[in-house]
Amino acid sequence: RRRPAPDAAPPRPEQPPAPPAHPLPVAGDATGWSMDERLYNQVWGMFEDLARTAAAYRSACQFAESRLDQELDRALSDPRSRIGGAGDAARAAAKAKHDELTARAQEALDRDLAQLTAESEVVEPALPAAYARWDSPVWQAYRVPMEAPMAVRLGDLHLPERTGLRIPFLARLPLARGLWVDAGCGHSEAAALLDETELRRLALETAVALVARLVAVYPADGFRVRVIDPAGSGAGAFAPLVQAGVLAGPPAAGAAGVSATLAQLTERVDLLQMAVRAGAAEDLPPGVDTAEHLLVVHDFPHGFDDRAVNQLRYLADEGPEVGLHLLMVADRADAAAYGPVLDPLWRSLTRLTPVPDDHLADPWVGHAWTYEPPTVPRGSDVLRQVLSQVADARRQWGP
């Protein structure tokens, strides 16, 4: 006789899927009152995470190397290890421990870099124009903003552990320090492959791209640009800015142009400083422009006498407090005749390079980061389009 089949057991409730080991990255997943602020904080968080991840990996590798050296020294210092295979076994064991520690460090590094790469792939397309690369699609929908952003992108940074993982190099606005695009040879491999003429040309192109970006991220009536080009050697590179009409005046040429421009800006800084310190900014003369100003100096110190050099140093020191910022395109070797007098000037500026160079250090562990300039893609018309929109907006707002 067949026994009756037992009743089917009730189905078990479905278990929710286990959460992933690392949460999926989301653009803007940081603290802040606005999306721009959250993205800014997220980029700096990625910057810090990559710095600390690389520091942990390098520290682990250094510990493994130090431990290997110590164990090999102990093995070689024991005369008994030279008899038979004891020495070979000790060396093999020490090498095995070293390889194990290095492999574990590499595994942790790869895991963290994979997470940061995934976050970068999500964050980069979500960046606004002020934070985005020139090849980003966001520039195709560019409109002149109504207010200045928190920061501006000055280029990219990466470490040798993962050169493909690039962190945006963001600087807060208004700029607390001036900028210096180094037209000298430098010590990088990329600079060694170029001659002096090519480096100077690339430095000027980098400066123009930075000027265009600063002009584009400010409101139409909130930013003025003055250019000093004593010998006129940068006329071709400055042509897009001149043609778009975004300069406050034609580039100053010759010693007379240098002196006149510096005198005007020095007087402006003096007036604004007195007004700010007296708390009477509303009592400024009607001709004083209170918008942010950028002074671009090309081919320094050509056309500068001692008085002009002192005025430039004064503007670099006192200008940022009242909205006057400095962008220099120069080779420090050209000003070697001034000796250490100009050392404070160079130290007060953020050094940028027209080619990749590992000269920037982070504020956490002091890694040497490779800086890459914000170059415009070859053949792209994005610079002209952006400057054209800025010019149209300025004409609508008036002088």
Tab-separated table of C-alpha atoms in Angstrom:
chain	number	residue	atom	x	y	z
A	1	ARG	CA	0.000	0.000	0.000
A	2	ARG	CA	1.210	3.413	-0.948
A	3	ARG	CA	1.506	5.897	1.765
A	4	PRO	CA	-0.095	9.235	1.077
A	5	ALA	CA	2.332	11.896	-0.041
A	6	PRO	CA	3.085	14.488	2.623
A	7	ASP	CA	1.745	17.973	2.155
A	8	ALA	CA	4.126	20.264	0.296
A	9	ALA	CA	6.110	22.504	2.543
A	10	PRO	CA	5.214	26.182	2.321
A	11	PRO	CA	7.685	28.184	0.229
A	12	ARG	CA	10.327	30.034	2.131
A	13	PRO	CA	10.127	33.799	2.023
A	14	GLU	CA	12.577	35.308	-0.436
A	15	GLN	CA	15.646	36.800	1.183
A	16	PRO	CA	16.539	40.309	0.122
A	17	PRO	CA	19.735	40.442	-1.937
A	18	ALA	CA	22.850	41.111	0.030
A	19	PRO	CA	24.056	44.681	-0.252
A	20	PRO	CA	27.144	45.134	-2.423
A	21	ALA	CA	30.490	45.286	-0.681
A	22	HIS	CA	30.888	48.853	-1.939
A	23	PRO	CA	27.839	51.058	-2.579
A	24	LEU	CA	27.347	52.196	-6.129
A	25	PRO	CA	28.763	55.710	-6.577
A	26	VAL	CA	26.362	58.586	-7.149
A	27	ALA	CA	27.263	62.022	-8.487
A	28	GLY	CA	26.744	64.696	-5.850
A	29	ASP	CA	26.903	62.208	-2.983
A	30	ALA	CA	28.549	64.641	-0.562
A	31	THR	CA	27.537	67.348	1.861
A	32	GLY	CA	26.577	70.781	0.591
A	33	TRP	CA	23.725	73.183	0.079
A	34	SER	CA	23.760	73.046	-3.721
A	35	MET	CA	24.703	70.514	-6.372
A	36	ASP	CA	27.821	72.548	-7.257
A	37	GLU	CA	28.955	72.500	-3.643
A	38	ARG	CA	28.259	68.772	-3.304
A	39	LEU	CA	30.188	68.003	-6.477
A	40	TYR	CA	33.050	70.206	-5.339
A	41	ASN	CA	33.217	68.407	-1.993
A	42	GLN	CA	32.944	65.032	-3.712
A	43	VAL	CA	35.864	65.795	-6.025
A	44	TRP	CA	37.997	66.847	-3.071
A	45	GLY	CA	36.924	63.688	-1.264
A	46	MET	CA	38.115	61.617	-4.224
A	47	PHE	CA	41.362	63.588	-4.211
A	48	GLU	CA	41.910	62.810	-0.533
A	49	ASP	CA	40.894	59.155	-0.891
A	50	LEU	CA	43.332	58.599	-3.743
A	51	ALA	CA	46.121	60.320	-1.816
A	52	ARG	CA	45.585	58.182	1.271
A	53	THR	CA	45.111	54.990	-0.757
A	54	ALA	CA	48.413	55.530	-2.538
A	55	ALA	CA	50.087	56.402	0.764
A	56	ALA	CA	48.850	53.151	2.346
A	57	TYR	CA	50.080	51.119	-0.625
A	58	ARG	CA	53.509	52.756	-0.661
A	59	SER	CA	53.844	52.372	3.107
A	60	ALA	CA	52.959	48.668	2.886
A	61	CYS	CA	55.486	48.103	0.111
A	62	GLN	CA	58.174	49.948	2.055
A	63	PHE	CA	57.408	47.830	5.135
A	64	ALA	CA	57.661	44.640	3.055
A	65	GLU	CA	61.002	45.751	1.609
A	66	SER	CA	62.335	46.716	5.053
A	67	ARG	CA	61.244	43.415	6.562
A	68	LEU	CA	62.843	41.479	3.703
A	69	ASP	CA	66.132	43.323	4.189
A	70	GLN	CA	66.119	42.662	7.925
A	71	GLU	CA	65.398	38.942	7.557
A	72	LEU	CA	68.052	38.561	4.867
A	73	ASP	CA	70.577	40.340	7.097
A	74	ARG	CA	69.772	37.998	9.967
A	75	ALA	CA	70.066	34.958	7.734
A	76	LEU	CA	73.413	36.059	6.330
A	77	SER	CA	74.827	37.068	9.713
A	78	ASP	CA	74.311	33.562	11.167
A	79	PRO	CA	77.289	31.338	10.246
A	80	ARG	CA	75.187	28.202	10.713
A	81	SER	CA	72.946	29.246	7.808
A	82	ARG	CA	75.897	28.867	5.435
A	83	ILE	CA	76.031	25.141	6.027
A	84	GLY	CA	73.640	23.014	4.065
A	85	GLY	CA	70.430	24.522	2.729
A	86	ALA	CA	69.429	26.509	5.828
A	87	GLY	CA	70.454	29.809	4.251
A	88	ASP	CA	68.575	29.143	1.040
A	89	ALA	CA	65.477	28.152	3.012
A	90	ALA	CA	65.648	31.326	5.121
A	91	ARG	CA	65.992	33.492	2.054
A	92	ALA	CA	63.120	31.720	0.323
A	93	ALA	CA	60.901	32.143	3.403
A	94	ALA	CA	61.738	35.837	3.648
A	95	LYS	CA	61.021	36.338	-0.057
A	96	ALA	CA	57.709	34.482	0.308
A	97	LYS	CA	56.644	36.757	3.168
A	98	HIS	CA	57.660	39.795	1.131
A	99	ASP	CA	55.646	38.637	-1.879
A	100	GLU	CA	52.635	37.904	0.311
A	101	LEU	CA	52.666	41.365	1.900
A	102	THR	CA	53.140	43.036	-1.470
A	103	ALA	CA	50.336	41.024	-3.029
A	104	ARG	CA	47.959	41.937	-0.207
A	105	ALA	CA	48.869	45.602	-0.574
A	106	GLN	CA	48.343	45.421	-4.334
A	107	GLU	CA	44.975	43.725	-3.841
A	108	ALA	CA	43.823	46.486	-1.477
A	109	LEU	CA	45.108	49.134	-3.880
A	110	ASP	CA	43.324	47.590	-6.857
A	111	ARG	CA	40.079	47.389	-4.880
A	112	ASP	CA	40.229	51.030	-3.834
A	113	LEU	CA	41.279	52.224	-7.280
A	114	ALA	CA	38.412	50.312	-8.884
A	115	GLN	CA	35.976	52.033	-6.544
A	116	LEU	CA	37.468	55.459	-7.252
A	117	THR	CA	37.472	54.801	-10.995
A	118	ALA	CA	33.783	53.885	-10.884
A	119	GLU	CA	33.075	57.065	-8.926
A	120	SER	CA	35.061	59.155	-11.402
A	121	GLU	CA	33.107	57.690	-14.322
A	122	VAL	CA	29.897	58.830	-12.644
A	123	VAL	CA	31.072	62.220	-11.399
A	124	GLU	CA	32.919	63.462	-14.499
A	125	PRO	CA	29.847	63.591	-16.811
A	126	ALA	CA	27.829	65.339	-14.091
A	127	LEU	CA	30.260	68.235	-13.591
A	128	PRO	CA	29.068	71.722	-14.546
A	129	ALA	CA	30.976	73.811	-17.075
A	130	ALA	CA	33.214	75.438	-14.458
A	131	TYR	CA	34.417	71.990	-13.310
A	132	ALA	CA	34.314	70.145	-16.641
A	133	ARG	CA	36.996	69.458	-19.225
A	134	TRP	CA	36.897	71.322	-22.516
A	135	ASP	CA	35.799	68.146	-24.321
A	136	SER	CA	32.760	67.700	-22.060
A	137	PRO	CA	29.331	67.882	-23.762
A	138	VAL	CA	28.230	70.398	-21.128
A	139	TRP	CA	30.037	73.127	-23.077
A	140	GLN	CA	27.775	72.524	-26.069
A	141	ALA	CA	24.838	73.701	-23.946
A	142	TYR	CA	26.803	76.533	-22.322
A	143	ARG	CA	25.009	79.676	-21.207
A	144	VAL	CA	26.580	82.645	-19.443
A	145	PRO	CA	25.892	82.146	-15.717
A	146	MET	CA	24.082	84.634	-13.513
A	147	GLU	CA	26.450	84.111	-10.583
A	148	ALA	CA	30.005	82.885	-10.118
A	149	PRO	CA	30.548	79.230	-9.149
A	150	MET	CA	32.381	77.980	-6.083
A	151	ALA	CA	35.468	76.922	-8.021
A	152	VAL	CA	37.034	76.558	-11.448
A	153	ARG	CA	38.952	73.678	-13.000
A	154	LEU	CA	42.615	74.416	-13.658
A	155	GLY	CA	43.535	70.997	-15.054
A	156	ASP	CA	43.826	67.353	-13.996
A	157	LEU	CA	45.943	65.477	-11.460
A	158	HIS	CA	47.037	61.835	-11.360
A	159	LEU	CA	49.455	59.508	-9.584
A	160	PRO	CA	51.735	56.854	-11.126
A	161	GLU	CA	49.746	54.043	-9.430
A	162	ARG	CA	46.886	54.663	-11.901
A	163	THR	CA	47.651	57.247	-14.549
A	164	GLY	CA	44.253	56.787	-16.160
A	165	LEU	CA	42.439	57.934	-13.012
A	166	ARG	CA	42.449	61.712	-13.241
A	167	ILE	CA	41.154	63.960	-10.490
A	168	PRO	CA	39.917	67.450	-11.463
A	169	PHE	CA	42.174	70.161	-10.071
A	170	LEU	CA	39.660	72.667	-8.678
A	171	ALA	CA	40.559	76.085	-7.245
A	172	ARG	CA	38.130	78.103	-5.154
A	173	LEU	CA	36.830	81.394	-6.491
A	174	PRO	CA	37.727	84.156	-6.130
A	175	LEU	CA	41.317	83.056	-6.529
A	176	ALA	CA	43.296	83.494	-3.335
A	177	ARG	CA	46.603	83.169	-5.211
A	178	GLY	CA	47.726	84.226	-8.642
A	179	LEU	CA	48.606	81.771	-11.392
A	180	TRP	CA	51.917	81.259	-13.164
A	181	VAL	CA	52.123	79.264	-16.381
A	182	ASP	CA	55.779	78.254	-16.504
A	183	ALA	CA	57.217	78.707	-19.999
A	184	GLY	CA	60.602	77.314	-18.978
A	185	CYS	CA	62.107	73.960	-19.771
A	186	GLY	CA	61.445	72.458	-16.350
A	187	HIS	CA	62.529	68.926	-15.444
A	188	SER	CA	59.706	66.758	-16.802
A	189	GLU	CA	60.140	64.194	-19.556
A	190	ALA	CA	57.452	65.876	-21.673
A	191	ALA	CA	59.256	69.234	-21.517
A	192	ALA	CA	62.582	67.636	-22.428
A	193	LEU	CA	61.124	66.519	-25.765
A	194	LEU	CA	60.209	70.088	-26.796
A	195	ASP	CA	62.350	73.060	-27.709
A	196	GLU	CA	62.106	76.472	-26.078
A	197	THR	CA	59.933	78.010	-28.786
A	198	GLU	CA	57.374	75.217	-28.642
A	199	LEU	CA	57.195	75.361	-24.846
A	200	ARG	CA	56.550	79.097	-24.904
A	201	ARG	CA	53.825	78.630	-27.499
A	202	LEU	CA	52.136	75.907	-25.444
A	203	ALA	CA	52.422	78.004	-22.293
A	204	LEU	CA	50.636	80.911	-23.956
A	205	GLU	CA	47.911	78.611	-25.317
A	206	THR	CA	47.409	77.201	-21.833
A	207	ALA	CA	47.106	80.706	-20.404
A	208	VAL	CA	44.534	81.721	-23.026
A	209	ALA	CA	42.479	78.598	-22.267
A	210	LEU	CA	42.565	79.485	-18.557
A	211	VAL	CA	41.520	83.073	-19.285
A	212	ALA	CA	38.640	81.880	-21.461
A	213	ARG	CA	37.467	79.529	-18.743
A	214	LEU	CA	37.575	82.242	-16.072
A	215	VAL	CA	35.702	84.630	-18.341
A	216	ALA	CA	33.095	81.952	-19.095
A	217	VAL	CA	32.290	80.990	-15.502
A	218	TYR	CA	31.690	84.532	-14.251
A	219	PRO	CA	28.551	86.595	-14.957
A	220	ALA	CA	28.670	88.829	-18.012
A	221	ASP	CA	29.400	91.972	-15.988
A	222	GLY	CA	31.474	90.363	-13.244
A	223	PHE	CA	34.933	89.856	-14.741
A	224	ARG	CA	37.432	92.069	-16.558
A	225	VAL	CA	40.682	91.013	-18.260
A	226	ARG	CA	43.708	93.214	-18.901
A	227	VAL	CA	46.681	91.931	-20.919
A	228	ILE	CA	50.298	93.122	-20.895
A	229	ASP	CA	52.251	91.921	-23.936
A	230	PRO	CA	55.233	94.287	-24.187
A	231	ALA	CA	56.775	92.899	-27.382
A	232	GLY	CA	53.502	91.878	-29.023
A	233	SER	CA	54.780	88.313	-29.398
A	234	GLY	CA	51.509	86.862	-28.105
A	235	ALA	CA	49.243	88.634	-30.578
A	236	GLY	CA	48.300	85.409	-32.360
A	237	ALA	CA	47.392	83.549	-29.178
A	238	PHE	CA	45.446	86.501	-27.734
A	239	ALA	CA	43.533	86.974	-31.004
A	240	PRO	CA	40.447	84.941	-29.893
A	241	LEU	CA	40.111	87.122	-26.782
A	242	VAL	CA	40.592	90.332	-28.767
A	243	GLN	CA	38.187	89.327	-31.540
A	244	ALA	CA	35.502	88.323	-29.057
A	245	GLY	CA	35.836	91.682	-27.306
A	246	VAL	CA	36.189	90.187	-23.834
A	247	LEU	CA	39.266	92.254	-22.952
A	248	ALA	CA	38.914	95.522	-21.076
A	249	GLY	CA	41.249	97.085	-23.647
A	250	PRO	CA	43.837	96.148	-26.269
A	251	PRO	CA	46.962	94.372	-24.973
A	252	ALA	CA	49.398	96.888	-23.542
A	253	ALA	CA	52.603	97.031	-25.590
A	254	GLY	CA	55.972	98.606	-24.966
A	255	ALA	CA	57.384	100.048	-21.778
A	256	ALA	CA	54.879	102.918	-21.878
A	257	GLY	CA	51.936	100.515	-22.070
A	258	VAL	CA	53.318	98.471	-19.199
A	259	SER	CA	53.761	101.552	-16.990
A	260	ALA	CA	50.305	102.961	-17.790
A	261	THR	CA	48.493	99.685	-17.133
A	262	LEU	CA	50.275	99.005	-13.862
A	263	ALA	CA	49.700	102.587	-12.691
A	264	GLN	CA	45.955	102.323	-13.360
A	265	LEU	CA	45.635	99.010	-11.572
A	266	THR	CA	47.759	100.166	-8.634
A	267	GLU	CA	45.535	103.217	-8.186
A	268	ARG	CA	42.446	101.004	-8.338
A	269	VAL	CA	43.808	98.622	-5.698
A	270	ASP	CA	44.712	101.561	-3.428
A	271	LEU	CA	41.208	103.043	-3.679
A	272	LEU	CA	39.472	99.734	-3.055
A	273	GLN	CA	41.706	98.941	-0.109
A	274	MET	CA	41.004	102.289	1.527
A	275	ALA	CA	37.284	101.875	0.946
A	276	VAL	CA	37.208	98.350	2.353
A	277	ARG	CA	39.249	99.241	5.438
A	278	ALA	CA	37.118	102.307	6.089
A	279	GLY	CA	33.885	100.394	5.524
A	280	ALA	CA	32.821	102.866	2.835
A	281	ALA	CA	32.724	100.756	-0.319
A	282	GLU	CA	29.582	102.589	-1.453
A	283	ASP	CA	31.435	105.920	-1.479
A	284	LEU	CA	33.860	104.969	-4.242
A	285	PRO	CA	34.164	107.342	-7.191
A	286	PRO	CA	31.809	106.451	-10.054
A	287	GLY	CA	34.657	105.531	-12.387
A	288	VAL	CA	36.021	102.741	-10.192
A	289	ASP	CA	35.050	99.303	-11.485
A	290	THR	CA	34.313	96.888	-8.629
A	291	ALA	CA	34.173	93.752	-10.796
A	292	GLU	CA	36.796	91.021	-10.502
A	293	HIS	CA	39.892	91.788	-12.595
A	294	LEU	CA	42.522	89.517	-14.096
A	295	LEU	CA	45.874	90.886	-15.209
A	296	VAL	CA	47.649	88.674	-17.743
A	297	VAL	CA	51.377	89.362	-18.018
A	298	HIS	CA	53.187	87.772	-20.961
A	299	ASP	CA	56.924	87.647	-21.598
A	300	PHE	CA	57.949	88.970	-18.179
A	301	PRO	CA	60.283	90.823	-17.458
A	302	HIS	CA	60.548	92.250	-20.992
A	303	GLY	CA	59.439	95.886	-20.908
A	304	PHE	CA	59.570	96.092	-17.095
A	305	ASP	CA	61.827	98.532	-15.266
A	306	ASP	CA	62.473	98.468	-11.524
A	307	ARG	CA	59.411	100.582	-10.773
A	308	ALA	CA	57.171	98.326	-12.859
A	309	VAL	CA	58.564	95.220	-11.148
A	310	ASN	CA	57.773	96.699	-7.726
A	311	GLN	CA	54.263	97.594	-8.843
A	312	LEU	CA	53.727	94.065	-10.113
A	313	ARG	CA	54.874	92.620	-6.798
A	314	TYR	CA	52.490	94.982	-4.999
A	315	LEU	CA	49.559	93.881	-7.174
A	316	ALA	CA	50.383	90.210	-6.631
A	317	ASP	CA	50.435	90.701	-2.840
A	318	GLU	CA	47.549	93.129	-2.319
A	319	GLY	CA	45.387	92.588	-5.377
A	320	PRO	CA	43.542	89.360	-4.483
A	321	GLU	CA	42.041	90.973	-1.380
A	322	VAL	CA	40.164	93.503	-3.542
A	323	GLY	CA	39.460	91.342	-6.580
A	324	LEU	CA	42.573	91.787	-8.736
A	325	HIS	CA	44.226	88.538	-9.759
A	326	LEU	CA	47.453	87.869	-11.632
A	327	LEU	CA	48.184	85.358	-14.386
A	328	MET	CA	51.798	85.318	-15.519
A	329	VAL	CA	53.220	83.513	-18.546
A	330	ALA	CA	56.961	83.563	-18.005
A	331	ASP	CA	60.187	81.649	-17.757
A	332	ARG	CA	61.775	82.220	-14.370
A	333	ALA	CA	65.230	82.029	-15.934
A	334	ASP	CA	64.485	85.219	-17.908
A	335	ALA	CA	64.270	87.152	-14.624
A	336	ALA	CA	67.436	85.641	-13.129
A	337	ALA	CA	69.123	89.061	-13.181
A	338	TYR	CA	66.852	90.194	-10.330
A	339	GLY	CA	68.221	87.436	-8.114
A	340	PRO	CA	66.320	86.563	-4.920
A	341	VAL	CA	64.322	89.799	-5.043
A	342	LEU	CA	61.588	88.083	-7.041
A	343	ASP	CA	61.548	84.845	-5.031
A	344	PRO	CA	58.533	85.992	-2.959
A	345	LEU	CA	56.655	86.738	-6.192
A	346	TRP	CA	57.205	83.278	-7.647
A	347	ARG	CA	56.320	81.604	-4.336
A	348	SER	CA	53.068	83.557	-4.099
A	349	LEU	CA	51.801	82.129	-7.412
A	350	THR	CA	50.378	78.693	-8.168
A	351	ARG	CA	52.755	77.177	-10.710
A	352	LEU	CA	51.132	75.478	-13.703
A	353	THR	CA	52.865	73.897	-16.682
A	354	PRO	CA	51.925	73.631	-20.377
A	355	VAL	CA	52.954	69.936	-20.400
A	356	PRO	CA	52.459	67.188	-17.779
A	357	ASP	CA	54.771	67.672	-14.810
A	358	ASP	CA	54.806	66.145	-11.305
A	359	HIS	CA	55.363	69.319	-9.289
A	360	LEU	CA	52.161	69.679	-7.247
A	361	ALA	CA	51.795	68.254	-3.730
A	362	ASP	CA	48.569	67.406	-1.923
A	363	PRO	CA	47.882	68.880	1.541
A	364	TRP	CA	47.458	65.492	3.272
A	365	VAL	CA	50.482	63.278	2.636
A	366	GLY	CA	52.541	65.378	0.221
A	367	HIS	CA	52.529	63.124	-2.847
A	368	ALA	CA	54.040	64.513	-6.031
A	369	TRP	CA	51.031	64.716	-8.353
A	370	THR	CA	51.386	64.988	-12.107
A	371	TYR	CA	49.563	68.072	-13.360
A	372	GLU	CA	48.016	68.153	-16.838
A	373	PRO	CA	46.883	71.510	-18.282
A	374	PRO	CA	43.285	72.109	-19.468
A	375	THR	CA	44.002	71.903	-23.187
A	376	VAL	CA	41.343	72.487	-25.803
A	377	PRO	CA	40.925	69.451	-28.122
A	378	ARG	CA	42.721	69.961	-31.417
A	379	GLY	CA	40.297	71.085	-34.109
A	380	SER	CA	37.566	71.928	-31.597
A	381	ASP	CA	35.657	75.194	-31.940
A	382	VAL	CA	34.464	75.224	-28.339
A	383	LEU	CA	36.672	78.143	-27.305
A	384	ARG	CA	35.347	80.441	-30.028
A	385	GLN	CA	31.739	79.433	-29.317
A	386	VAL	CA	32.052	80.106	-25.596
A	387	LEU	CA	33.773	83.459	-26.073
A	388	SER	CA	31.145	84.449	-28.648
A	389	GLN	CA	28.361	83.810	-26.154
A	390	VAL	CA	30.208	85.766	-23.479
A	391	ALA	CA	30.635	88.698	-25.885
A	392	ASP	CA	26.918	88.641	-26.800
A	393	ALA	CA	25.928	88.590	-23.139
A	394	ARG	CA	28.203	91.542	-22.375
A	395	ARG	CA	26.732	93.572	-25.190
A	396	GLN	CA	23.247	92.922	-23.796
A	397	TRP	CA	24.265	93.885	-20.258
A	398	GLY	CA	26.174	96.941	-21.444
A	399	PRO	CA	29.586	98.175	-20.308
